């Protein structure tokens, strides 16, 4: 199985852990939701959010929340998109190093960055586990059919 092709498609977020000082935290709660998509033409989009209720804007307008409403919405959401490239592939271990180019990002700190993701595939569970060079986060994604 060629993991460089297997990652193409949509993946649903199963788990998101973010260790801080050796203690696992769950920044998007116990049941985060989200999608990771790799397209055949080389684009990646990641969107994750808490499954906790995030208050709707009282104005019901997409762009006219109060500062407090917008801060609450952003606090429970992570998103970015751009091109991706495969840096390396270990077929025996079913591991990839993928570079994500952050063309757009909910977090302005990531804009313009290129970040490496370390992908391990579990074919029995149809999941990938992703870690990164920029932090100690561990995300598990399940392939969508």
Coordinates of C-alpha atoms in Angstrom, one line a residue:
X1 CA 0.0 0.0 0.0
X2 CA 1.4 3.4 -1.0
X3 CA 0.7 5.8 1.9
X4 CA 1.5 8.8 -0.3
X5 CA -1.7 7.9 -2.2
X6 CA -3.7 6.6 0.8
X7 CA -3.6 9.9 2.6
X8 CA -5.5 11.6 -0.3
X9 CA -9.1 12.2 0.7
X10 CA -11.0 13.3 3.8
X11 CA -10.2 12.3 7.4
X12 CA -12.4 12.9 10.5
X13 CA -10.8 13.9 13.8
X14 CA -10.9 11.2 16.4
X15 CA -8.6 12.6 19.1
X16 CA -6.5 15.6 19.8
X17 CA -4.0 15.6 22.7
X18 CA -1.6 18.4 23.5
X19 CA 0.9 17.7 26.3
X20 CA 2.0 20.6 28.5
X21 CA 4.8 20.0 30.9
X22 CA 4.4 16.2 30.5
X23 CA 0.6 16.3 31.2
X24 CA -1.8 15.5 28.3
X25 CA -4.4 18.2 27.8
X26 CA -7.3 18.2 25.4
X27 CA -7.5 21.8 24.1
X28 CA -10.6 21.2 22.1
X29 CA -12.3 19.1 24.8
X30 CA -12.9 15.3 25.1
X31 CA -14.8 15.0 21.8
X32 CA -13.3 17.4 19.3
X33 CA -14.6 17.4 15.7
X34 CA -13.0 18.3 12.5
X35 CA -11.7 17.3 9.1
X36 CA -8.3 17.0 7.4
X37 CA -8.4 16.9 3.6
X38 CA -5.6 16.1 1.2
X39 CA -6.4 16.7 -2.4
X40 CA -4.9 14.8 -5.4
X41 CA -3.5 18.1 -6.8
X42 CA -1.5 18.9 -3.6
X43 CA -3.6 20.9 -1.3
X44 CA -4.3 20.4 2.4
X45 CA -7.1 21.9 4.6
X46 CA -7.4 21.3 8.3
X47 CA -10.4 22.4 10.4
X48 CA -10.9 21.4 14.0
X49 CA -13.2 22.6 16.7
X50 CA -14.5 21.8 20.2
X51 CA -17.7 19.9 20.3
X52 CA -18.7 22.1 23.3
X53 CA -21.4 24.7 22.5
X54 CA -19.9 27.9 21.1
X55 CA -22.3 30.8 21.5
X56 CA -23.8 32.1 18.3
X57 CA -23.3 35.8 17.4
X58 CA -26.3 37.8 18.7
X59 CA -26.3 39.7 15.4
X60 CA -26.6 36.5 13.4
X61 CA -24.2 38.2 11.0
X62 CA -21.2 36.3 9.8
X63 CA -18.8 39.3 10.3
X64 CA -20.5 41.2 13.1
X65 CA -20.0 39.5 16.4
X66 CA -18.9 41.3 19.4
X67 CA -15.2 41.1 20.4
X68 CA -16.2 38.6 23.2
X69 CA -18.3 36.5 20.8
X70 CA -15.5 36.4 18.2
X71 CA -12.9 35.5 20.8
X72 CA -15.0 32.7 22.1
X73 CA -15.5 31.4 18.6
X74 CA -11.8 31.5 17.8
X75 CA -10.8 29.9 21.1
X76 CA -12.5 26.7 20.2
X77 CA -11.4 26.5 16.5
X78 CA -8.2 25.7 14.6
X79 CA -8.0 26.0 10.8
X80 CA -5.4 26.4 8.1
X81 CA -5.0 25.5 4.4
X82 CA -2.4 25.6 1.6
X83 CA -0.2 23.3 -0.4
X84 CA 1.4 20.1 0.9
X85 CA 4.3 18.1 -0.3
X86 CA 5.7 14.7 0.7
X87 CA 9.2 15.1 2.1
X88 CA 9.9 11.5 2.8
X89 CA 8.2 8.1 2.9
X90 CA 9.2 5.0 4.8
X91 CA 7.1 2.3 3.1
X92 CA 8.1 -0.5 5.5
X93 CA 7.1 1.5 8.6
X94 CA 4.1 3.2 6.8
X95 CA 5.4 6.6 7.9
X96 CA 5.5 9.9 6.0
X97 CA 7.0 13.3 6.6
X98 CA 4.6 15.8 5.0
X99 CA 5.2 19.6 4.7
X100 CA 2.2 21.8 5.1
X101 CA 2.4 25.3 3.6
X102 CA 0.2 27.7 5.7
X103 CA -1.3 30.0 3.0
X104 CA -4.3 30.8 5.2
X105 CA -4.7 30.2 8.9
X106 CA -7.0 31.1 11.8
X107 CA -3.9 31.7 13.8
X108 CA -1.9 34.5 12.2
X109 CA 1.3 33.2 13.8
X110 CA 1.2 30.3 11.3
X111 CA 0.7 32.5 8.2
X112 CA 3.4 31.8 5.6
X113 CA 5.0 29.0 7.6
X114 CA 5.9 25.6 6.3
X115 CA 5.4 23.0 9.0
X116 CA 6.4 19.4 9.0
X117 CA 3.9 16.7 10.0
X118 CA 4.9 13.1 10.9
X119 CA 2.3 10.7 9.7
X120 CA 1.9 7.1 10.9
X121 CA -0.7 4.9 9.3
X122 CA -2.7 2.1 11.0
X123 CA -4.4 0.2 8.1
X124 CA -6.4 -2.0 10.4
X125 CA -8.1 1.0 12.1
X126 CA -8.0 3.1 8.9
X127 CA -6.4 5.9 11.0
X128 CA -3.4 8.2 10.7
X129 CA -1.7 9.6 13.7
X130 CA 0.0 13.0 13.1
X131 CA 2.6 14.7 15.2
X132 CA 4.5 17.9 14.3
X133 CA 7.8 19.6 14.7
X134 CA 6.3 22.8 16.0
X135 CA 4.7 21.3 19.2
X136 CA 3.9 18.1 21.0
X137 CA 0.4 17.7 19.7
X138 CA -0.9 14.2 18.7
X139 CA -3.9 14.0 16.4
X140 CA -5.7 10.9 15.3
X141 CA -7.8 11.0 12.1
X142 CA -10.0 8.3 10.6
X143 CA -10.4 7.9 6.8
X144 CA -13.9 8.9 5.5
X145 CA -15.4 6.8 2.8

